[in-house]
GROMACS .gro file of C-alpha atoms in nm:
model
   82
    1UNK     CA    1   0.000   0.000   0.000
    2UNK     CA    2   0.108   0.350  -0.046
    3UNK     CA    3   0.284   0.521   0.266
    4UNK     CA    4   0.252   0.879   0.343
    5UNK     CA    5   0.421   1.163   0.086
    6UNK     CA    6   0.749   1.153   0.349
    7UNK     CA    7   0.796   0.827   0.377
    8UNK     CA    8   0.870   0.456   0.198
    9UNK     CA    9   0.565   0.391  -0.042
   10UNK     CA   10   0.563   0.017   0.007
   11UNK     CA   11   0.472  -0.081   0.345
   12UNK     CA   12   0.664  -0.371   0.422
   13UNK     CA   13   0.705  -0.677   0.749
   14UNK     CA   14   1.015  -0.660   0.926
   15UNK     CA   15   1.074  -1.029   0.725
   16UNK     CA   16   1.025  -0.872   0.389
   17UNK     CA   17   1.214  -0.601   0.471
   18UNK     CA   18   1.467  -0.863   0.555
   19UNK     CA   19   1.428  -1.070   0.167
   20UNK     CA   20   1.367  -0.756  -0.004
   21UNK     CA   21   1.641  -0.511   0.033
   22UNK     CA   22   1.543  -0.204  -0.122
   23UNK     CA   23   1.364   0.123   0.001
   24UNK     CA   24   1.115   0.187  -0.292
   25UNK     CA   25   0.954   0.505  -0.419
   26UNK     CA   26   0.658   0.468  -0.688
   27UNK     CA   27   0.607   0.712  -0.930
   28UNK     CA   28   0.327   0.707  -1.218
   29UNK     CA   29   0.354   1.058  -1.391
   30UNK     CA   30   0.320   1.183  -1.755
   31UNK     CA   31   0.693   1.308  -1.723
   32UNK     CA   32   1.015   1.185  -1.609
   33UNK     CA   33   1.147   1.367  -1.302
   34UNK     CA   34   1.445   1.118  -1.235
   35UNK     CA   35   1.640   1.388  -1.055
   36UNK     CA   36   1.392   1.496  -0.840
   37UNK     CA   37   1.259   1.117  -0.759
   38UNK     CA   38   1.573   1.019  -0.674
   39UNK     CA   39   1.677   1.301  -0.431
   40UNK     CA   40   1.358   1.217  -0.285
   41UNK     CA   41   1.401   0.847  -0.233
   42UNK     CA   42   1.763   0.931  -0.078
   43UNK     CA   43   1.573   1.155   0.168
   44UNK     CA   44   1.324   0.963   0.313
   45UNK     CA   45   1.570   0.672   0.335
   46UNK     CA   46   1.766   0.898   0.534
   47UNK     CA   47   1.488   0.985   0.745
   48UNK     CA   48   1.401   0.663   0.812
   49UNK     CA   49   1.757   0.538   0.894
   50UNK     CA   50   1.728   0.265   0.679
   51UNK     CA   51   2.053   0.112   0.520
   52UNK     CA   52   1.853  -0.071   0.195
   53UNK     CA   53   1.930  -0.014  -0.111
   54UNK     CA   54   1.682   0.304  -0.245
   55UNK     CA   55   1.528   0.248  -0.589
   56UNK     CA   56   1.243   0.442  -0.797
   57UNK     CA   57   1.037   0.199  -0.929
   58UNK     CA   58   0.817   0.420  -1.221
   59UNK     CA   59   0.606   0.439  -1.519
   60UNK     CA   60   0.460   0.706  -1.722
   61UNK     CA   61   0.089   0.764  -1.707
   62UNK     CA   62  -0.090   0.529  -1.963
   63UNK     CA   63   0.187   0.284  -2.022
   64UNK     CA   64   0.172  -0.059  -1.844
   65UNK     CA   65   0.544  -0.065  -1.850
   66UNK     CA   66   0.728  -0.015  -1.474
   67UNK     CA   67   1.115   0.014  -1.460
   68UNK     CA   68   1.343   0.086  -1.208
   69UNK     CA   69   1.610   0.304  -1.098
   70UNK     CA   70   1.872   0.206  -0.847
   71UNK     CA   71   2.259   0.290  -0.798
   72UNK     CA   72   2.501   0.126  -1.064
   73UNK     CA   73   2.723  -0.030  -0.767
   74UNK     CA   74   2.394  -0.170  -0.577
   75UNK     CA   75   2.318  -0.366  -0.867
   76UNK     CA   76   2.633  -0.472  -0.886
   77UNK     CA   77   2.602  -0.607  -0.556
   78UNK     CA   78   2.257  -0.794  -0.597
   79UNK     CA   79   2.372  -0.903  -0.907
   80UNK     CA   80   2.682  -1.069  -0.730
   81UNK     CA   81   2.483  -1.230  -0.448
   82UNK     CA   82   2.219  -1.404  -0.691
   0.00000   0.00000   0.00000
């Protein structure tokens, strides 16, 4: 479900938190604000004091398509550990 504007958008168990190690934000918009999404991901990671991996998860408006954004040396990392 989606978490309040300052916060992680996927609510998530303690054990999920533990299998899935990324701090997601969800966007949906007619334009891509990478920038901006990711400065705001870093933020509310920081906020939270959480030490996963942050990630935009997004798709434009009207396209069923969702990709994701993460830092080139995190998926390096998950990548490694598969």
């Amino acid at each position: 479900s989606r978490a309040s504007h300052s916060g992680e958008d996927l609510e998530l168990s303690a054990t999920a938190k533990e299998r899935f190690p990324f701090f997601t934000e969800c966007k949906n918009h007619k334009t891509i604000k990478m920038p901006e999404w990711i400065r705001q991901v870093e933020a509310a990671k920081a906020r939270a004091n959480d030490a996963r991996i942050p990630i935009v998860v997004f798709k434009l408006h009207g396209d069923g398509t969702a990709y994701v954004v993460l830092p080139f040396s995190d998926l390096l990392s998950v990548s490694k550990a598969a």
